[in-house]
Coordinates of N, CA and C in Angstrom, one line a residue:
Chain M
X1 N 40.7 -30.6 201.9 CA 40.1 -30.1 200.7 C 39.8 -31.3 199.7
X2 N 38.7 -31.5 199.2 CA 38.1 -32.4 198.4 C 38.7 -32.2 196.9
X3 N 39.5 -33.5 196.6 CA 40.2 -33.4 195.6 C 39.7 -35.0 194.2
X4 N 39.9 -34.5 193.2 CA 39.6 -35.5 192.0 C 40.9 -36.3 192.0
X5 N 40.8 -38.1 192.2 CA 41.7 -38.8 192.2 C 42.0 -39.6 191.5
X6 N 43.0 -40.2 190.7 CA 43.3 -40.6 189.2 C 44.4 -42.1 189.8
X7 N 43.5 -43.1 189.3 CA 44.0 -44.6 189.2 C 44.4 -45.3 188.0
X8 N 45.3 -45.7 187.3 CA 47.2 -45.7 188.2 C 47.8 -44.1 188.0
X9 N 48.4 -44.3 188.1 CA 49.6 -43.0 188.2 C 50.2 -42.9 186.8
X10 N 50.7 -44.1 186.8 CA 51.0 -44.5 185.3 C 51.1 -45.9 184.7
X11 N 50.8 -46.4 183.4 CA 50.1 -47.6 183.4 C 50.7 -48.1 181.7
X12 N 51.8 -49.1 181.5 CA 52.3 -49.2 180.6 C 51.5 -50.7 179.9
X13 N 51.2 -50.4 178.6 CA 50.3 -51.3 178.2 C 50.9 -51.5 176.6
X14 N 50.4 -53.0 175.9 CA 51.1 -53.4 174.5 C 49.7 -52.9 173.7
X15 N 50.3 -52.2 172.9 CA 49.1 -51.9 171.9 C 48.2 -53.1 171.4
X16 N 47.4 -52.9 171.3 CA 45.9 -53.9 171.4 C 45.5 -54.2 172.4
X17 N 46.2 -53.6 173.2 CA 45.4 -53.8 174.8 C 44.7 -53.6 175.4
X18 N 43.5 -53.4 175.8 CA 42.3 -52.5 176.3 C 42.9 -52.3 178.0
X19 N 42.4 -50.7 178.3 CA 42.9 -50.0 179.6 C 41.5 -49.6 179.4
X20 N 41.4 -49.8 181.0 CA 40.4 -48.8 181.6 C 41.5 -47.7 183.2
X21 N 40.9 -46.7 182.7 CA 41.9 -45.5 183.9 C 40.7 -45.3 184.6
X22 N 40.9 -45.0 185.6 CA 40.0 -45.0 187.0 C 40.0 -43.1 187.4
X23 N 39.1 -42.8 187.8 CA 38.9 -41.6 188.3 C 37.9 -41.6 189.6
X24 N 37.9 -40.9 190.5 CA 37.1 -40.6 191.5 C 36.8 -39.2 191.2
X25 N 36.0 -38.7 191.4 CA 35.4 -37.1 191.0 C 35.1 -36.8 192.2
X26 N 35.1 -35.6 192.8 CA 35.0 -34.6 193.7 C 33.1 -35.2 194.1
X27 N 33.0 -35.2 195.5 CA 31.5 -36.1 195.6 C 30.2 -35.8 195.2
X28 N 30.2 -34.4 195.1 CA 29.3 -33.4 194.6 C 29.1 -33.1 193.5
X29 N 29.9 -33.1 192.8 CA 30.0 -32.6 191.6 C 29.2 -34.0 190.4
X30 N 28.8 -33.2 189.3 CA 27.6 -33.3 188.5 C 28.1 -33.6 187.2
X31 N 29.2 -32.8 187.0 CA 29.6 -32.4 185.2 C 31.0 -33.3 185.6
X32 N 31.8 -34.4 184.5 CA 32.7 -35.3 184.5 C 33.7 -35.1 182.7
X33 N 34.7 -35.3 183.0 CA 35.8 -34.9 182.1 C 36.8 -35.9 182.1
X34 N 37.0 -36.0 180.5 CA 38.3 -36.8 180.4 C 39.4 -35.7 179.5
X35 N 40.4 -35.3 179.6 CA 41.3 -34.7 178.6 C 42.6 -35.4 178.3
X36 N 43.3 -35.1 177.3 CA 44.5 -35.5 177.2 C 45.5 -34.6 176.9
X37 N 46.8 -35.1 177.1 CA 47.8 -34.3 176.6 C 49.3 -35.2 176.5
X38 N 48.9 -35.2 174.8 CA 50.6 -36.1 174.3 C 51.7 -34.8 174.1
X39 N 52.6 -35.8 174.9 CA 53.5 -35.1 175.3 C 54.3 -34.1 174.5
X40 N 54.3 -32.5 174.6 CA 54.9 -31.9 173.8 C 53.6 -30.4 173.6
X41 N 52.0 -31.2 173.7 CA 51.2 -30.9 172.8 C 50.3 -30.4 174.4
X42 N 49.5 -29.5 173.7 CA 48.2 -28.9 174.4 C 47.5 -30.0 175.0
X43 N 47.0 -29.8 175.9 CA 46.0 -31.0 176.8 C 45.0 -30.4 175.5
X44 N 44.1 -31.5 175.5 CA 42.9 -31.6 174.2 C 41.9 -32.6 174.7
X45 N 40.5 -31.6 175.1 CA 38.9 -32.4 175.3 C 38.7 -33.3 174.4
X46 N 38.7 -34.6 175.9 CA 38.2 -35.7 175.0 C 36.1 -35.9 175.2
X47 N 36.3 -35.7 176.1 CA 34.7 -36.0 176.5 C 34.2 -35.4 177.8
X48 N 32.8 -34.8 177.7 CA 32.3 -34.4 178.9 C 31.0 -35.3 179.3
X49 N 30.5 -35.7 180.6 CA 29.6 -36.4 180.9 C 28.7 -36.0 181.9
X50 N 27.5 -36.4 181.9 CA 26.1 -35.3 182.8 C 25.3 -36.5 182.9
X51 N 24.6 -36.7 184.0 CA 23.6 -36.9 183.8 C 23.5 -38.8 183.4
X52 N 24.8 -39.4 183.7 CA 24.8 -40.9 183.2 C 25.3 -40.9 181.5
X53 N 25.4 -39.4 181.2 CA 25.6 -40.1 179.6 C 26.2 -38.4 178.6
X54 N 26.9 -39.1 177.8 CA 28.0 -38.3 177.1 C 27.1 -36.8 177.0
X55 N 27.9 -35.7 177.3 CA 27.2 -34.3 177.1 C 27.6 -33.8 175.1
X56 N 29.2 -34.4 175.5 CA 29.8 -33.5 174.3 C 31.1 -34.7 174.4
X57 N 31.6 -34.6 172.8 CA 32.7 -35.4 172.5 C 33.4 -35.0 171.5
X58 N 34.8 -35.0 171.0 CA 35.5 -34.4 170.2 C 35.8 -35.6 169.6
X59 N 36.5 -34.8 168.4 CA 36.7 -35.8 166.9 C 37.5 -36.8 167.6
X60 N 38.4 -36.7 168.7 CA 39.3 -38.1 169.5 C 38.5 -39.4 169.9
X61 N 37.6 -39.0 169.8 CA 36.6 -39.8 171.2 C 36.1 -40.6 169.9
X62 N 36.5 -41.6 169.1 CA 35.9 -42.1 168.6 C 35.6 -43.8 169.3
X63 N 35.5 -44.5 168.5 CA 34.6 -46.0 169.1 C 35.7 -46.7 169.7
X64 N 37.0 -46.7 169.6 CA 37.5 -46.6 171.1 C 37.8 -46.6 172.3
X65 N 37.3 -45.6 172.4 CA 36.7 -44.7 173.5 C 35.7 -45.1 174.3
X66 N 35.4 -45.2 175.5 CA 34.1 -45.6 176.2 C 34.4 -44.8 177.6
X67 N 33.2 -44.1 178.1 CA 33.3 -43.9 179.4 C 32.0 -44.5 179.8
X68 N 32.4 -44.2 181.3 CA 31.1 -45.6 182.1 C 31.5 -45.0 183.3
X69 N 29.9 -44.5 184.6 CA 30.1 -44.3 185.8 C 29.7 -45.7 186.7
X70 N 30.3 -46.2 186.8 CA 29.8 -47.9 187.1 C 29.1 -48.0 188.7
X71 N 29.5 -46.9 189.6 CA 29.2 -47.1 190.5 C 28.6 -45.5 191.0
X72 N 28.6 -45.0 192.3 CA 28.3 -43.6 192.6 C 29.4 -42.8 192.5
X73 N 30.8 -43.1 192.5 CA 31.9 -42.5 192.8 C 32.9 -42.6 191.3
X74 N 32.9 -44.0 190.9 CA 34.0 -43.7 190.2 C 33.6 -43.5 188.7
X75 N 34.4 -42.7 187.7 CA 34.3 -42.2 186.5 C 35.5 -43.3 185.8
X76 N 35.1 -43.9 184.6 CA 36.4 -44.8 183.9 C 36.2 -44.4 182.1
X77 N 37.5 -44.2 181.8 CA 38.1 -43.8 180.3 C 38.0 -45.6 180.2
X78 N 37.8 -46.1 179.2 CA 37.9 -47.6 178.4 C 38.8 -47.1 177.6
X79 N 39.6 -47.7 177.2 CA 40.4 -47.6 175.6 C 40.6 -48.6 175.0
X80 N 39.6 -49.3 174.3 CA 38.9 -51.0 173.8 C 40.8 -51.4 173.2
X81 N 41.4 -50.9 172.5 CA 42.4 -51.9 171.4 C 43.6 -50.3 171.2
X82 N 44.5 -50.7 172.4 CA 45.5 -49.3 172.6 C 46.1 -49.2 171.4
X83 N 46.6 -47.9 170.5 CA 47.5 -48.1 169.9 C 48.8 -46.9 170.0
X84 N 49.7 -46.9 169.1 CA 51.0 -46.4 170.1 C 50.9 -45.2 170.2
X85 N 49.8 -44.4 169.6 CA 49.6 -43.1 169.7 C 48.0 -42.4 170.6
X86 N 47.9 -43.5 171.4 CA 46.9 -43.2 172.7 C 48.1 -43.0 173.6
X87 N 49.2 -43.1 173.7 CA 50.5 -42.8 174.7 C 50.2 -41.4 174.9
X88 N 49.7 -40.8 176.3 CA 49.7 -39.4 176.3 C 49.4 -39.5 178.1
X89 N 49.0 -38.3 178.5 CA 48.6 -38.1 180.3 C 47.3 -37.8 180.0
X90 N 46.3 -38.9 180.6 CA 44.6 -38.4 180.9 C 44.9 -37.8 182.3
X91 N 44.1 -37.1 182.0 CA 43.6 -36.3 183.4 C 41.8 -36.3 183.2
X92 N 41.3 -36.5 184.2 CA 39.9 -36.3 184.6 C 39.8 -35.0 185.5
X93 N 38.4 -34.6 185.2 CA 38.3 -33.3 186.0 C 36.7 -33.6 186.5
X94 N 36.5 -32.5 187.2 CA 34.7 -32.4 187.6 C 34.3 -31.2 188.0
X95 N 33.5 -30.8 187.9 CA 33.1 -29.5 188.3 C 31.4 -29.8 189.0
X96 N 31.3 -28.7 189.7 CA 29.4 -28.8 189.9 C 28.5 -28.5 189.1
X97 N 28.8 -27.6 188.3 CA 28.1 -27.1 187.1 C 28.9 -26.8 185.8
X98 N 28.3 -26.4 184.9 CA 29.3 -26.2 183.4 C 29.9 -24.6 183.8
X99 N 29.3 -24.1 184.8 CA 29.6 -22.6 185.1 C 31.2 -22.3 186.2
X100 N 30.8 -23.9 186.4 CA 31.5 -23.6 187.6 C 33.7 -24.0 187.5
X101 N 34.4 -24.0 188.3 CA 35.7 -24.4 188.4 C 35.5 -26.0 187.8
X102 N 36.6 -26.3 187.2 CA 37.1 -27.8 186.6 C 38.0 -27.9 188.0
X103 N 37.8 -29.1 188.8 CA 39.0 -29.4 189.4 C 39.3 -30.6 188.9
X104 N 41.1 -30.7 188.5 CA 41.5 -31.7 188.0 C 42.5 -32.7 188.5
X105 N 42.3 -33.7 187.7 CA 43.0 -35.0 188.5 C 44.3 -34.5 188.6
X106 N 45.5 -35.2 188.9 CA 46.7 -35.5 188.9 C 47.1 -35.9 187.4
X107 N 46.6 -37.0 187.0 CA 46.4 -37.4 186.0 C 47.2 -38.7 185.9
X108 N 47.0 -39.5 184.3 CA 47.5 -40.8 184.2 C 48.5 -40.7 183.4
X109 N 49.6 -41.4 183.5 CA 50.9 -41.1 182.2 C 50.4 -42.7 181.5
X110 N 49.7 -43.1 180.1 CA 49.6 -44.1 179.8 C 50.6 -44.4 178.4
X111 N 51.3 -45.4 178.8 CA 52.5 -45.5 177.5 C 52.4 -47.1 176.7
X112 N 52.0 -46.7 175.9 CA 51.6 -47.8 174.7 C 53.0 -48.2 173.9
X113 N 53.2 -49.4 174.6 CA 54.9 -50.2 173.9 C 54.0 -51.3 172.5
Chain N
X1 N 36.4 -22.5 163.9 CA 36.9 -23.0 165.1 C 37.2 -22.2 166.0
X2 N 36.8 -22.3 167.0 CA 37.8 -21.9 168.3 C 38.7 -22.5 168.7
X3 N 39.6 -21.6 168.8 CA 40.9 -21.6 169.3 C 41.1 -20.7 169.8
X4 N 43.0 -20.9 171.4 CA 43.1 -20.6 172.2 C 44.8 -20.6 171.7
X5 N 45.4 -19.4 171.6 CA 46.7 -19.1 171.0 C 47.9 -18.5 172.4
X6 N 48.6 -19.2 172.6 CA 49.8 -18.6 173.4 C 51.6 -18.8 172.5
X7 N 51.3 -17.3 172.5 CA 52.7 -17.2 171.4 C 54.0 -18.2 171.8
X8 N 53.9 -17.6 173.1 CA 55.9 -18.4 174.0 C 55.2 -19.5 174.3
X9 N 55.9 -20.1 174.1 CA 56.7 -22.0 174.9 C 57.4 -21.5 176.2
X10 N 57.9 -20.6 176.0 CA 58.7 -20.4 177.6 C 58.8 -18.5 177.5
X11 N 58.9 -18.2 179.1 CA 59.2 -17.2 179.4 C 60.1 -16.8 180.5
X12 N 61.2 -16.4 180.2 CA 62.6 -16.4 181.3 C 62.8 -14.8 181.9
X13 N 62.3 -15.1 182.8 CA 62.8 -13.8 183.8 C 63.2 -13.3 185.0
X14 N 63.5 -12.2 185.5 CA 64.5 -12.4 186.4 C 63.5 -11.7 187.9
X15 N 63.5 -12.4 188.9 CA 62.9 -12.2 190.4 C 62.6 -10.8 190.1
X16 N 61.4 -10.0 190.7 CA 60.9 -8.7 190.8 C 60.4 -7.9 189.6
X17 N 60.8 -8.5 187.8 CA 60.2 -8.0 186.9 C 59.0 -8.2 186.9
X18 N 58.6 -7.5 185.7 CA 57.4 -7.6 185.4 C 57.0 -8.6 184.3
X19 N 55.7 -9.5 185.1 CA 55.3 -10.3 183.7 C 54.3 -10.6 182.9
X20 N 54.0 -10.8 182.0 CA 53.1 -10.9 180.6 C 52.8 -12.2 180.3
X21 N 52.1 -12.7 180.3 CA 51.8 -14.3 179.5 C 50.6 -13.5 178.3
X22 N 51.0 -13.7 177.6 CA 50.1 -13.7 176.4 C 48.9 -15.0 175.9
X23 N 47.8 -14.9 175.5 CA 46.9 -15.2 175.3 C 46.3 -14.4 174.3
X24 N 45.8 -15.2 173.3 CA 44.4 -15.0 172.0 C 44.2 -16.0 172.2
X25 N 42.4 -15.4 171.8 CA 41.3 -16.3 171.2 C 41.1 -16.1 170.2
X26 N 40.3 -17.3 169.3 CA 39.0 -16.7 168.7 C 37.9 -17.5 168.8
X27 N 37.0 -16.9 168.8 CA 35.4 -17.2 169.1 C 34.7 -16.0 169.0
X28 N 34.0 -16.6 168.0 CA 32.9 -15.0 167.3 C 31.5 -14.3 169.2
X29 N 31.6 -15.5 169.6 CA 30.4 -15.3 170.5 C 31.0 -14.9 171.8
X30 N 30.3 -14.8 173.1 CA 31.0 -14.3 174.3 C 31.7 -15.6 175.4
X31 N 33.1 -15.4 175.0 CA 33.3 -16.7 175.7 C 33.9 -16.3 177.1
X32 N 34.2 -17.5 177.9 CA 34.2 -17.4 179.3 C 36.1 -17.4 178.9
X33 N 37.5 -17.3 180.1 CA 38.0 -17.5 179.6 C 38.7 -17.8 181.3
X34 N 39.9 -18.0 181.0 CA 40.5 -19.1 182.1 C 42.3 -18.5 182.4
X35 N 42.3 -19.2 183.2 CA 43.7 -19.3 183.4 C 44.0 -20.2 184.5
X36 N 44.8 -21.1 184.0 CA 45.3 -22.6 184.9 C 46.3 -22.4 184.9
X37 N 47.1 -22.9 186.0 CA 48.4 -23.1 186.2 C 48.7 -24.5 187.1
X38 N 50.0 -25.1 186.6 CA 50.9 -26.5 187.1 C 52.0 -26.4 187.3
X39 N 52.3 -26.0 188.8 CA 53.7 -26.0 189.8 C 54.1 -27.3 189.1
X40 N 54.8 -27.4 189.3 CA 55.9 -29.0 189.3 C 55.5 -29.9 190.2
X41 N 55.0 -31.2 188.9 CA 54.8 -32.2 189.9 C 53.2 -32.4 190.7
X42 N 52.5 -31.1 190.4 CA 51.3 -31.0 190.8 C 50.0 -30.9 189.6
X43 N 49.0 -31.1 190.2 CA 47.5 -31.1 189.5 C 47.1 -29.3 188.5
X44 N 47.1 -29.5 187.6 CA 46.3 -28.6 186.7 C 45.4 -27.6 188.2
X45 N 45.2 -26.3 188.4 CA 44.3 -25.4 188.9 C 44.2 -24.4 188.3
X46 N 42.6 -24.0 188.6 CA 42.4 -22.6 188.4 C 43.0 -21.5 188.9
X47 N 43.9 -20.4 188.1 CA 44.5 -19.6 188.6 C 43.5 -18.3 189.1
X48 N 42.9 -17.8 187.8 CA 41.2 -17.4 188.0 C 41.1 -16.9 186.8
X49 N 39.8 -16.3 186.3 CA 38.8 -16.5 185.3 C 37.8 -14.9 185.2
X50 N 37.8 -14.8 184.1 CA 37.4 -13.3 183.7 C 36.8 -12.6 184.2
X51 N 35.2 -13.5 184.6 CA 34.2 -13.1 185.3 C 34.4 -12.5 186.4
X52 N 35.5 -13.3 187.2 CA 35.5 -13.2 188.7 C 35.9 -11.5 189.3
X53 N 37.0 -11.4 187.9 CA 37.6 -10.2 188.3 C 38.3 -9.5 189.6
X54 N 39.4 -11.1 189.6 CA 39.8 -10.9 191.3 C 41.4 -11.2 190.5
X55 N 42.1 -10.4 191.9 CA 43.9 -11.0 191.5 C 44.0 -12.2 192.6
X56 N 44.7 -13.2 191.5 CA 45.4 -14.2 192.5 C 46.7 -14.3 192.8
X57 N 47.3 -14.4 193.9 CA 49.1 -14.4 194.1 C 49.4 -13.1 193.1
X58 N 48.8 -11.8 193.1 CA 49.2 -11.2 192.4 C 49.1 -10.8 191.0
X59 N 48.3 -11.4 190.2 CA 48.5 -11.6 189.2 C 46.9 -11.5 188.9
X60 N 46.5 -11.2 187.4 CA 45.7 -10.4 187.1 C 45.6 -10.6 185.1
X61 N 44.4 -10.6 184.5 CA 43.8 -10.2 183.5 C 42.8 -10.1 183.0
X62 N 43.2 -9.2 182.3 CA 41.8 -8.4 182.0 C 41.4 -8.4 180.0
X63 N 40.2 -9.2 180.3 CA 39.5 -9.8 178.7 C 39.4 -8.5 177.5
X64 N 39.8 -8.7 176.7 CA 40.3 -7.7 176.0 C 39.2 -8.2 174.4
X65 N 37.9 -8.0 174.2 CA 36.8 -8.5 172.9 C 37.7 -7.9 171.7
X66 N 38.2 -6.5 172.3 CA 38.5 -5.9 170.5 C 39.5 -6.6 170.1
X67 N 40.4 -7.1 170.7 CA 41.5 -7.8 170.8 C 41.9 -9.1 171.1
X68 N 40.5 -9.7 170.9 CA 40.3 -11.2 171.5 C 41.7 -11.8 172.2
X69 N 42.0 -10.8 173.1 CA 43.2 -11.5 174.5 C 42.8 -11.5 175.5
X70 N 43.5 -12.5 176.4 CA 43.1 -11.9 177.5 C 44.7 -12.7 178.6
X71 N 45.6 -11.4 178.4 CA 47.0 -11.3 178.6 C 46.7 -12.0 180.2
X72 N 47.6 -12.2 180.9 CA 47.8 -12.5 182.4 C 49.2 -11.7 182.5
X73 N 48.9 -11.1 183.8 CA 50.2 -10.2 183.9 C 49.9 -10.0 185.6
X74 N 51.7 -9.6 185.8 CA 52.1 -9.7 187.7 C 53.5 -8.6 187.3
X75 N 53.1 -7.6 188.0 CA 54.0 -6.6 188.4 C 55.4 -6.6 188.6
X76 N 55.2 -8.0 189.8 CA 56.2 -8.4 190.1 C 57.1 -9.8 190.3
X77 N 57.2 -10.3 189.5 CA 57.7 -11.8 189.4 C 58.8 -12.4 190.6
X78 N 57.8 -13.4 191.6 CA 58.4 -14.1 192.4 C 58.8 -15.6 191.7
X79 N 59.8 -16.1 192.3 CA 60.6 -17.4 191.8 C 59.5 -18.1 192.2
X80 N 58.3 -18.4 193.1 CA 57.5 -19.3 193.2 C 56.3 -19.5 191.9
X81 N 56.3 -18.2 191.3 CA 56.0 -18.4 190.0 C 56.2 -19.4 189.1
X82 N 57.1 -19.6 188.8 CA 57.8 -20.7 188.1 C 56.7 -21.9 188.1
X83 N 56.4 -22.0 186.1 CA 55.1 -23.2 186.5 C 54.6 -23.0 185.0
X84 N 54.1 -24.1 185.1 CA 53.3 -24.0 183.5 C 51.7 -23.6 183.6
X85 N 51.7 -21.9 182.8 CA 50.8 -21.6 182.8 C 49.7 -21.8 181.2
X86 N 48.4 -22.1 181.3 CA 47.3 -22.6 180.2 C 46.2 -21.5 180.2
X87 N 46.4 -20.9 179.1 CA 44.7 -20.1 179.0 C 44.0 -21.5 178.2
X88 N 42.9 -21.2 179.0 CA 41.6 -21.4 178.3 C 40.2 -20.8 177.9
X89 N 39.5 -21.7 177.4 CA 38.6 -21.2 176.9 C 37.2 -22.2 177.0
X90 N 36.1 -21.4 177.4 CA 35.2 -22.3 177.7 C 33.7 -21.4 176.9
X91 N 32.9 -21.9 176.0 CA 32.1 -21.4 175.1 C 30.6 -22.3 175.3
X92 N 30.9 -23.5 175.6 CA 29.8 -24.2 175.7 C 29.0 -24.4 177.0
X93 N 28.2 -23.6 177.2 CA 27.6 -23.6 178.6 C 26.6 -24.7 178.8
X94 N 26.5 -25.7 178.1 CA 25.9 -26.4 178.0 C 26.7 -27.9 178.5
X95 N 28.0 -27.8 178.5 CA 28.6 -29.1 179.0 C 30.1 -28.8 179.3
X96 N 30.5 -27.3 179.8 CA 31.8 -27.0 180.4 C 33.2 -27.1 179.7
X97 N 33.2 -28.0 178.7 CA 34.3 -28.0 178.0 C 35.1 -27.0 178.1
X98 N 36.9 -27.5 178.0 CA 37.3 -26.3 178.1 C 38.3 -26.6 176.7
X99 N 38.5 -25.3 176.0 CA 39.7 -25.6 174.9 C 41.0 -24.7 175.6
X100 N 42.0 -25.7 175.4 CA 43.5 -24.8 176.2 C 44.5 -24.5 175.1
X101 N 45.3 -24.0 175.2 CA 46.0 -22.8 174.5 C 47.2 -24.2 175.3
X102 N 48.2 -24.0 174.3 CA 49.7 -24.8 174.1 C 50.5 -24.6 175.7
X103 N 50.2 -23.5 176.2 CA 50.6 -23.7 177.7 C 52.1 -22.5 177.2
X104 N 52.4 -22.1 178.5 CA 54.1 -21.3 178.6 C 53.7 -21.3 179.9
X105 N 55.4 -21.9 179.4 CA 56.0 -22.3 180.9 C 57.3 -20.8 181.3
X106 N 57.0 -20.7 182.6 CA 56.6 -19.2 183.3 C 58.5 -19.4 184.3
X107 N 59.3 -18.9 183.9 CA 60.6 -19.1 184.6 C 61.3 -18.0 185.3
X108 N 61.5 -17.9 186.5 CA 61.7 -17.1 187.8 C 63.0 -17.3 188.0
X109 N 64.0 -16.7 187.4 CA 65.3 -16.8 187.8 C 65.6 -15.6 189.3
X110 N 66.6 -16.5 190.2 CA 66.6 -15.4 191.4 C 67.9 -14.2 191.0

């Protein structure tokens, strides 16, 4: 079964440090997702992607933030200048359409020392 | 705003009862609504979703407008249960977004 795959696992970084987290999306699928969830707290939409370029973004997603499909397969979160409260689990998802199932990564545990 | 409300943080119960996960929304318009769940150690899945109107592993809910809920409930609670379950909510048909509810985590004592 075709699954959405999440590069590293977990990824410990000094604040000011720019991270890019790696995703593969399901091969078919069209619609691309980043979420988070710091620990304790609801997973919370950070951004959805269509089409080469942002659909929708939440107040998190500020300049920051960068997503980029660099190639045919892989989907990447940027986080330009880490700080200690980007410490949370991204997960990426994908679906075929906005109608359809989110299948979601495993996700990334990213911890900002 | 929309939002996605689940009262418990946790729910403790014993093999073969009956169970309840609670869910509210609000959203004035007609939203789609969800139910995820994460065994231990595993990836976020869809449990299933209002439209579909199917039971999965037993388990079942049914969207409730006057009452903006939409409860998840299982007759009979097996220990494989045990897992953190997420309503969601998805309103934007234009780009899938989903908003999740604080999550309760679902406990199957034998």
């Amino acid at each position: 079964e075709p699954e959405v795959t999440q590069t590293p696992s977990h990824q410990v970084t000094q604040m000011g440090q720019e991270v890019i987290l790696r995703c593969v999306p399901i091969s078919n699928h069209l619609y691309f997702y980043w979420y988070r969830q710091i620990l304790g707290q609801k997973v919370e939409f950070l951004v959805s992607f269509y089409n080469n370029e942002i659909s929708e973004k939440s107040e998190i997603f500020d300049d920051q933030f960068s997503v980029e499909r660099p190639d045919g397969s892989n989907f990447t979160l940027k986080i330009r200048s880490t700080k200690l409260e980007d410490s949370a689990m991204y997960f990426c998802a994908s679906s075929r359409d906005t109608m359809s199932e989110a299948f979601f990564g495993q996700g990334t545990r990213l911890t900002v020392v | 705003a929309q939002r996605v409300t689940q009262p418990e943080k946790l729910l403790s119960v014993f093999k073969g009862a009956p169970v309840e996960l609670k869910c509210n929304y609000s959203y004035s318009g007609s939203p789609e609504l969800f139910w995820y769940v994460q065994y231990s150690r595993q990836r976020l899945q869809l449990l299933l979703r209002h439209i579909s109107r199917e039971s999965i592993k037993g388990f079942t809910a049914d969207l409730n407008k006057g009452e903006t809920s939409f409860h998840l409930k299982k007759p009979f609670a097996q220990e494989e249960d045990s897992a953190m379950y997420y309503c969601a909510l998805s309103f934007s048909s234009n780009t899938g977004k989903l908003i999740f509810g604080q999550g309760t985590t679902l406990q199957v004592k034998p």
